[in-house]
Short mmCIF file of N, CA, C and O in Angstrom, two decimals:
data_model
loop_
_atom_site.label_atom_id
_atom_site.label_comp_id
_atom_site.label_asym_id
_atom_site.label_seq_id
_atom_site.Cartn_x
_atom_site.Cartn_y
_atom_site.Cartn_z
N MET A 1 0.82 -1.25 -0.05
CA MET A 1 0.04 0.08 -0.03
C MET A 1 0.87 1.33 0.04
O MET A 1 1.83 1.30 0.65
N PRO A 2 0.70 2.22 -0.91
CA PRO A 2 1.31 3.29 -1.00
C PRO A 2 1.08 4.25 0.26
O PRO A 2 0.18 4.34 1.05
N LYS A 3 2.38 4.89 0.55
CA LYS A 3 2.35 5.83 1.72
C LYS A 3 1.81 7.34 1.37
O LYS A 3 2.25 7.78 0.38
N ILE A 4 0.88 7.67 2.08
CA ILE A 4 0.18 8.98 1.85
C ILE A 4 0.89 10.07 2.74
O ILE A 4 0.96 9.88 4.06
N PRO A 5 1.41 11.07 2.04
CA PRO A 5 2.08 12.13 2.97
C PRO A 5 0.95 12.76 3.78
O PRO A 5 -0.14 12.97 3.62
N LYS A 6 1.49 13.16 4.95
CA LYS A 6 0.52 13.74 6.08
C LYS A 6 0.24 15.24 5.63
O LYS A 6 -0.91 15.63 6.15
N ASN A 7 0.82 15.86 4.82
CA ASN A 7 0.50 17.24 4.44
C ASN A 7 -0.35 17.30 3.29
O ASN A 7 -0.93 18.48 2.84
N LEU A 8 -0.93 16.16 2.81
CA LEU A 8 -1.81 16.22 1.67
C LEU A 8 -3.16 16.33 2.15
O LEU A 8 -3.71 15.78 3.04
N THR A 9 -3.91 17.26 1.49
CA THR A 9 -5.39 17.69 1.87
C THR A 9 -6.32 17.00 0.84
O THR A 9 -5.66 16.52 -0.02
N ASP A 10 -7.51 17.13 1.15
CA ASP A 10 -8.63 16.52 0.32
C ASP A 10 -8.63 17.08 -1.03
O ASP A 10 -8.81 16.61 -2.00
N LYS A 11 -8.33 18.55 -1.03
CA LYS A 11 -8.45 19.24 -2.34
C LYS A 11 -7.24 18.59 -3.24
O LYS A 11 -7.28 18.55 -4.34
N ASP A 12 -6.10 18.35 -2.59
CA ASP A 12 -4.86 17.75 -3.33
C ASP A 12 -5.11 16.49 -4.06
O ASP A 12 -4.83 16.18 -5.01
N MET A 13 -6.13 15.85 -3.31
CA MET A 13 -6.36 14.33 -3.72
C MET A 13 -7.31 14.33 -4.90
O MET A 13 -7.34 13.44 -5.74
N VAL A 14 -8.12 15.31 -5.16
CA VAL A 14 -9.01 15.25 -6.17
C VAL A 14 -8.72 16.54 -7.24
O VAL A 14 -9.53 16.64 -8.09
N LYS A 15 -7.65 17.19 -7.16
CA LYS A 15 -7.30 18.27 -7.94
C LYS A 15 -7.24 17.78 -9.50
O LYS A 15 -7.62 18.65 -10.27
N ASN A 16 -6.71 16.70 -9.77
CA ASN A 16 -6.66 16.32 -11.10
C ASN A 16 -7.73 15.23 -11.60
O ASN A 16 -7.57 14.71 -12.68
N TYR A 17 -8.66 15.24 -10.70
CA TYR A 17 -9.92 14.15 -11.08
C TYR A 17 -10.70 14.92 -12.24
O TYR A 17 -11.26 16.06 -11.97
N VAL A 18 -10.97 13.91 -13.13
CA VAL A 18 -11.97 14.48 -14.22
C VAL A 18 -13.08 13.38 -14.21
O VAL A 18 -12.81 12.34 -14.49
N GLU A 19 -14.31 13.98 -14.09
CA GLU A 19 -15.38 13.12 -14.04
C GLU A 19 -15.77 12.79 -15.45
O GLU A 19 -15.74 13.65 -16.41
N GLU A 20 -16.08 11.53 -15.74
CA GLU A 20 -16.47 10.98 -17.03
C GLU A 20 -17.72 11.53 -17.33
O GLU A 20 -18.76 11.58 -16.53
N GLU A 21 -17.96 11.85 -18.67
CA GLU A 21 -19.18 12.56 -19.21
C GLU A 21 -20.30 11.25 -19.37
O GLU A 21 -19.93 10.24 -19.89
N THR A 22 -21.42 11.40 -18.75
CA THR A 22 -22.44 10.50 -18.74
C THR A 22 -23.37 10.64 -19.99
O THR A 22 -23.29 11.68 -20.48
N ILE A 23 -24.21 9.72 -20.29
CA ILE A 23 -25.09 9.78 -21.28
C ILE A 23 -26.06 11.08 -21.09
O ILE A 23 -26.51 11.85 -21.77
N GLU A 24 -26.49 10.97 -19.68
CA GLU A 24 -27.35 11.98 -19.17
C GLU A 24 -26.87 13.53 -19.39
O GLU A 24 -27.60 14.28 -19.90
N SER A 25 -25.75 13.59 -19.10
CA SER A 25 -24.93 14.99 -19.24
C SER A 25 -24.96 15.25 -20.73
O SER A 25 -25.05 16.34 -21.22
N LYS A 26 -24.56 14.32 -21.66
CA LYS A 26 -24.60 14.61 -23.05
C LYS A 26 -25.93 14.83 -23.54
O LYS A 26 -26.07 15.75 -24.40
N LEU A 27 -26.92 14.19 -23.17
CA LEU A 27 -28.25 14.56 -23.64
C LEU A 27 -28.74 15.91 -23.18
O LEU A 27 -29.44 16.66 -23.87
N ILE A 28 -28.56 16.27 -22.04
CA ILE A 28 -28.73 17.68 -21.34
C ILE A 28 -28.09 18.73 -22.31
O ILE A 28 -28.56 19.77 -22.72
N ALA A 29 -26.75 18.46 -22.58
CA ALA A 29 -25.91 19.57 -23.43
C ALA A 29 -26.47 19.60 -24.71
O ALA A 29 -26.59 20.63 -25.39
N ALA A 30 -27.03 18.54 -25.24
CA ALA A 30 -27.42 18.51 -26.73
C ALA A 30 -28.93 19.23 -26.71
O ALA A 30 -29.19 19.97 -27.56
N GLU A 31 -29.69 19.02 -25.59
CA GLU A 31 -30.92 19.91 -25.51
C GLU A 31 -30.70 21.25 -25.43
O GLU A 31 -31.45 22.08 -25.88
N LYS A 32 -29.73 21.63 -24.58
CA LYS A 32 -29.58 23.06 -24.39
C LYS A 32 -29.05 23.67 -25.76
O LYS A 32 -29.47 24.81 -26.16
N LYS A 33 -28.20 22.99 -26.44
CA LYS A 33 -27.74 23.47 -27.83
C LYS A 33 -28.80 23.61 -28.87
O LYS A 33 -28.95 24.49 -29.53
N ALA A 34 -29.76 22.70 -28.93
CA ALA A 34 -30.88 22.58 -29.76
C ALA A 34 -31.81 23.68 -29.38
O ALA A 34 -32.37 24.44 -30.28
N GLU A 35 -31.93 24.02 -27.99
CA GLU A 35 -32.82 25.20 -27.58
C GLU A 35 -32.19 26.40 -28.11
O GLU A 35 -33.04 27.51 -28.57
N LEU A 36 -31.08 26.48 -28.04
CA LEU A 36 -30.10 27.88 -28.32
C LEU A 36 -30.43 28.14 -30.07
O LEU A 36 -30.58 29.13 -30.42
N ILE A 37 -30.27 26.86 -30.71
CA ILE A 37 -30.66 27.06 -32.19
C ILE A 37 -32.08 27.55 -32.59
O ILE A 37 -32.20 28.23 -33.35
N ARG A 38 -33.02 26.86 -31.78
CA ARG A 38 -34.29 27.17 -31.98
C ARG A 38 -34.61 28.63 -31.80
O ARG A 38 -35.21 29.35 -32.60
N ARG A 39 -34.04 29.13 -30.59
CA ARG A 39 -34.18 30.67 -30.38
C ARG A 39 -33.58 31.32 -31.40
O ARG A 39 -34.22 32.66 -31.85
N ALA A 40 -32.36 31.26 -31.86
CA ALA A 40 -31.69 31.86 -32.78
C ALA A 40 -32.54 31.88 -34.08
O ALA A 40 -32.60 32.98 -34.77
N GLU A 41 -33.04 30.78 -34.54
CA GLU A 41 -33.72 30.79 -35.83
C GLU A 41 -35.16 31.61 -35.69
O GLU A 41 -35.51 32.27 -36.62
N LYS A 42 -35.69 31.38 -34.67
CA LYS A 42 -36.80 32.24 -34.32
C LYS A 42 -36.61 33.71 -34.49
O LYS A 42 -37.55 34.46 -34.96
N LEU A 43 -35.51 34.17 -34.08
CA LEU A 43 -35.21 35.64 -34.03
C LEU A 43 -34.92 35.99 -35.47
O LEU A 43 -35.14 37.21 -35.93
N GLN A 44 -34.55 35.11 -36.35
CA GLN A 44 -34.16 35.45 -37.73
C GLN A 44 -35.44 35.27 -38.67
O GLN A 44 -35.27 35.79 -39.65
N GLU A 45 -36.37 34.73 -38.32
CA GLU A 45 -37.74 34.62 -38.91
C GLU A 45 -38.18 35.94 -39.29
O GLU A 45 -38.39 36.87 -38.51
N PRO A 46 -38.72 36.31 -40.44
CA PRO A 46 -39.33 37.53 -40.90
C PRO A 46 -40.60 37.76 -40.32
O PRO A 46 -41.37 36.84 -39.91
N PRO A 47 -40.92 39.05 -39.82
CA PRO A 47 -42.13 39.31 -39.27
C PRO A 47 -43.39 38.90 -40.10
O PRO A 47 -43.22 39.01 -41.45
N GLU A 48 -44.58 38.70 -39.72
CA GLU A 48 -45.75 38.36 -40.44
C GLU A 48 -46.07 39.72 -41.37
O GLU A 48 -45.85 40.78 -40.74
N PRO A 49 -46.52 39.54 -42.47
CA PRO A 49 -46.97 40.72 -43.23
C PRO A 49 -47.96 41.65 -42.46
O PRO A 49 -48.78 41.03 -41.75
N LEU A 50 -47.81 42.78 -42.77
CA LEU A 50 -48.62 43.79 -41.85
C LEU A 50 -50.16 43.43 -42.10
O LEU A 50 -51.08 43.61 -41.39
N ALA A 51 -50.43 43.16 -43.44
CA ALA A 51 -51.88 42.79 -43.85
C ALA A 51 -52.60 41.68 -43.03
O ALA A 51 -53.69 41.44 -42.89
N LYS A 52 -51.70 40.78 -42.53
CA LYS A 52 -52.14 39.54 -41.78
C LYS A 52 -52.13 39.77 -40.34
O LYS A 52 -52.49 38.81 -39.65
N ALA A 53 -51.62 40.74 -39.87
CA ALA A 53 -51.45 41.23 -38.38
C ALA A 53 -52.57 40.83 -37.55
O ALA A 53 -52.49 40.37 -36.54
N GLY A 54 -53.87 41.18 -38.05
CA GLY A 54 -55.01 41.13 -37.21
C GLY A 54 -55.65 39.71 -37.40
O GLY A 54 -56.64 39.42 -36.62
N PHE A 55 -55.24 38.90 -38.38
CA PHE A 55 -55.72 37.43 -38.53
C PHE A 55 -55.25 36.47 -37.46
O PHE A 55 -54.08 36.30 -37.44
N THR A 56 -56.12 35.99 -36.75
CA THR A 56 -55.83 34.87 -35.89
C THR A 56 -55.48 33.42 -36.90
O THR A 56 -56.25 33.60 -37.88
N PRO A 57 -54.88 32.57 -36.40
CA PRO A 57 -54.74 31.22 -37.24
C PRO A 57 -56.20 30.74 -37.54
O PRO A 57 -56.40 29.97 -38.34
N GLU A 58 -57.07 30.77 -36.46
CA GLU A 58 -58.33 30.16 -36.56
C GLU A 58 -59.13 30.94 -37.70
O GLU A 58 -59.93 30.31 -38.56
N LEU A 59 -59.06 32.36 -37.75
CA LEU A 59 -59.58 33.10 -38.81
C LEU A 59 -59.10 32.62 -40.25
O LEU A 59 -59.89 32.61 -41.24
N SER A 60 -57.78 32.84 -40.12
CA SER A 60 -57.10 32.38 -41.47
C SER A 60 -57.68 30.98 -41.95
O SER A 60 -57.78 30.78 -43.17
N ASP A 61 -57.72 30.06 -40.87
CA ASP A 61 -58.15 28.75 -41.39
C ASP A 61 -59.57 28.72 -41.97
O ASP A 61 -59.72 28.09 -42.81
N ARG A 62 -60.55 29.41 -41.23
CA ARG A 62 -61.90 29.49 -41.73
C ARG A 62 -62.10 30.19 -43.03
O ARG A 62 -62.82 29.57 -44.11
N LEU A 63 -61.32 31.22 -43.23
CA LEU A 63 -61.27 32.09 -44.55
C LEU A 63 -60.73 30.95 -45.66
O LEU A 63 -61.34 30.97 -46.75
N GLY A 64 -59.73 30.42 -45.38
CA GLY A 64 -59.24 29.47 -46.27
C GLY A 64 -60.15 28.29 -46.69
O GLY A 64 -60.23 27.95 -47.92
N LYS A 65 -60.74 27.81 -45.75
CA LYS A 65 -61.77 26.79 -45.98
C LYS A 65 -62.94 27.15 -46.89
O LYS A 65 -63.40 26.55 -47.86
N GLU A 66 -63.55 28.54 -46.46
CA GLU A 66 -64.45 28.93 -47.27
C GLU A 66 -64.14 29.25 -48.78
O GLU A 66 -64.86 29.17 -49.65
N LEU A 67 -62.83 29.77 -48.85
CA LEU A 67 -62.50 30.01 -50.28
C LEU A 67 -62.29 28.86 -51.13
O LEU A 67 -62.64 28.75 -52.30
N LEU A 68 -61.68 27.58 -50.48
CA LEU A 68 -61.64 26.40 -51.19
C LEU A 68 -62.94 25.97 -51.51
O LEU A 68 -63.27 25.46 -52.67
N ALA A 69 -64.11 26.06 -50.61
CA ALA A 69 -65.44 25.52 -50.88
C ALA A 69 -65.89 26.40 -52.17
O ALA A 69 -66.55 25.74 -52.96
N LEU A 70 -65.69 27.72 -52.25
CA LEU A 70 -66.14 28.50 -53.44
C LEU A 70 -65.52 28.11 -54.79
O LEU A 70 -65.92 27.92 -55.60
N LYS A 71 -64.19 27.76 -54.48
CA LYS A 71 -63.41 27.27 -55.78
C LYS A 71 -63.98 25.94 -56.23
O LYS A 71 -64.03 25.67 -57.46
N ILE A 72 -64.37 25.10 -55.32
CA ILE A 72 -64.88 23.72 -55.72
C ILE A 72 -66.30 23.95 -56.30
O ILE A 72 -66.56 23.21 -57.42
N GLU A 73 -67.14 24.90 -55.80
CA GLU A 73 -68.35 25.14 -56.54
C GLU A 73 -68.27 25.72 -57.71
O GLU A 73 -68.90 25.23 -58.65
N LEU A 74 -67.22 26.56 -57.98
CA LEU A 74 -67.09 27.06 -59.24
C LEU A 74 -66.58 26.04 -60.32
O LEU A 74 -67.10 26.06 -61.40
N ALA A 75 -65.79 25.20 -59.99
CA ALA A 75 -65.06 24.11 -60.71
C ALA A 75 -66.36 23.26 -61.17
O ALA A 75 -66.39 22.80 -62.26
N ASN A 76 -67.06 22.84 -60.30
CA ASN A 76 -68.29 21.95 -60.41
C ASN A 76 -69.28 22.48 -61.28
O ASN A 76 -70.01 21.96 -62.04
N ALA A 77 -69.47 24.00 -61.35
CA ALA A 77 -70.32 24.62 -62.17
C ALA A 77 -69.77 24.79 -63.70
O ALA A 77 -70.33 25.42 -64.36
N GLY A 78 -68.57 24.41 -63.77
CA GLY A 78 -67.79 24.66 -65.14
C GLY A 78 -67.07 25.92 -65.28
O GLY A 78 -66.50 26.24 -66.38
N VAL A 79 -67.20 26.72 -64.16
CA VAL A 79 -66.37 27.99 -64.30
C VAL A 79 -64.79 28.01 -64.10
O VAL A 79 -64.42 27.30 -63.08
N LYS A 80 -64.28 28.25 -65.12
CA LYS A 80 -62.63 28.06 -65.10
C LYS A 80 -61.93 29.27 -65.12
O LYS A 80 -60.83 29.39 -64.46
N ASN A 81 -62.37 30.36 -65.71
CA ASN A 81 -61.62 31.57 -65.68
C ASN A 81 -62.34 32.69 -64.98
O ASN A 81 -63.35 33.16 -65.35
N TYR A 82 -61.89 33.16 -63.64
CA TYR A 82 -62.46 33.93 -63.04
C TYR A 82 -61.36 34.67 -62.17
O TYR A 82 -60.31 34.14 -62.09
N ASN A 83 -61.86 35.78 -61.54
CA ASN A 83 -61.00 36.32 -60.66
C ASN A 83 -61.81 36.74 -59.36
O ASN A 83 -63.07 36.79 -59.61
N PHE A 84 -61.14 37.23 -58.26
CA PHE A 84 -61.87 37.67 -57.19
C PHE A 84 -61.72 39.28 -57.14
O PHE A 84 -60.76 39.77 -57.30
N LYS A 85 -62.89 39.87 -56.91
CA LYS A 85 -63.05 41.32 -56.73
C LYS A 85 -63.04 41.63 -55.32
O LYS A 85 -64.29 41.05 -54.55
N ILE A 86 -62.47 42.24 -54.56
CA ILE A 86 -62.68 42.69 -53.25
C ILE A 86 -63.00 44.09 -53.13
O ILE A 86 -62.39 44.90 -53.60
N LYS A 87 -64.06 44.44 -52.20
CA LYS A 87 -64.68 45.66 -52.13
C LYS A 87 -64.92 45.94 -50.58
O LYS A 87 -65.38 45.08 -50.03
N ARG A 88 -64.56 47.12 -50.15
CA ARG A 88 -64.77 47.47 -48.88
C ARG A 88 -65.65 48.67 -48.66
O ARG A 88 -65.60 49.43 -49.54
N ASP A 89 -66.93 48.33 -47.80
CA ASP A 89 -67.80 49.31 -47.61
C ASP A 89 -68.14 49.54 -46.09
O ASP A 89 -68.68 48.71 -45.62
N GLY A 90 -67.32 50.60 -45.57
CA GLY A 90 -67.49 50.69 -44.13
C GLY A 90 -66.61 49.44 -43.39
O GLY A 90 -65.51 49.21 -43.57
N ASP A 91 -67.52 48.82 -42.65
CA ASP A 91 -67.08 47.68 -42.10
C ASP A 91 -67.27 46.51 -42.62
O ASP A 91 -66.95 45.33 -41.91
N ARG A 92 -67.80 46.47 -43.87
CA ARG A 92 -67.95 45.32 -44.54
C ARG A 92 -66.94 45.03 -45.70
O ARG A 92 -66.63 46.00 -46.38
N ILE A 93 -66.51 43.91 -45.83
CA ILE A 93 -65.66 43.45 -46.95
C ILE A 93 -66.36 42.43 -47.86
O ILE A 93 -66.73 41.46 -47.26
N THR A 94 -66.43 42.63 -49.21
CA THR A 94 -67.13 41.74 -49.93
C THR A 94 -66.18 41.24 -51.19
O THR A 94 -65.50 41.99 -51.52
N LEU A 95 -66.26 39.83 -51.28
CA LEU A 95 -65.50 39.13 -52.32
C LEU A 95 -66.57 38.64 -53.25
O LEU A 95 -67.36 37.97 -52.99
N THR A 96 -66.27 39.06 -54.44
CA THR A 96 -67.15 38.66 -55.64
C THR A 96 -66.38 37.98 -56.77
O THR A 96 -65.22 38.51 -57.03
N VAL A 97 -66.94 36.96 -57.25
CA VAL A 97 -66.34 36.36 -58.42
C VAL A 97 -66.75 37.08 -59.60
O VAL A 97 -67.75 37.35 -59.99
N THR A 98 -65.81 37.47 -60.44
CA THR A 98 -66.03 38.04 -61.74
C THR A 98 -65.21 37.23 -62.90
O THR A 98 -64.31 36.32 -62.57
N ASP A 99 -65.77 37.34 -64.02
CA ASP A 99 -65.13 36.69 -65.22
C ASP A 99 -63.72 37.12 -65.47
O ASP A 99 -63.56 38.38 -65.29
N LYS A 100 -62.95 36.33 -65.77
CA LYS A 100 -61.53 36.73 -66.07
C LYS A 100 -61.46 37.34 -67.31
O LYS A 100 -61.81 36.82 -68.41
N LYS A 101 -60.64 38.51 -67.38
CA LYS A 101 -60.51 39.25 -68.58
C LYS A 101 -59.21 38.95 -69.09
O LYS A 101 -58.23 39.01 -68.44
N PHE A 102 -59.03 38.73 -70.45
CA PHE A 102 -57.85 38.40 -71.03
C PHE A 102 -57.23 39.70 -71.58
O PHE A 102 -57.77 40.48 -72.18
#
């Protein structure tokens, strides 16, 4: 058994000790890195267009469904060349289907 010097302290005994990296610590480090990358990407995303600023996702979804239903009805009626005309009158907005002009 090796002889331990009397003036050796607990700090001296562990000063060169390096703890092995565990799977848990690797996963935690990877998760932190992924979160930092997500935050950086979110900061780089362009802001939503000003015209869409007041639209909630639910409202955008409902509007999209109604427009799709209208397009399907037009296709079933045989209408292939059309445009949408948008008109605002006070607090009302009207969308009308018009013949496409060439």
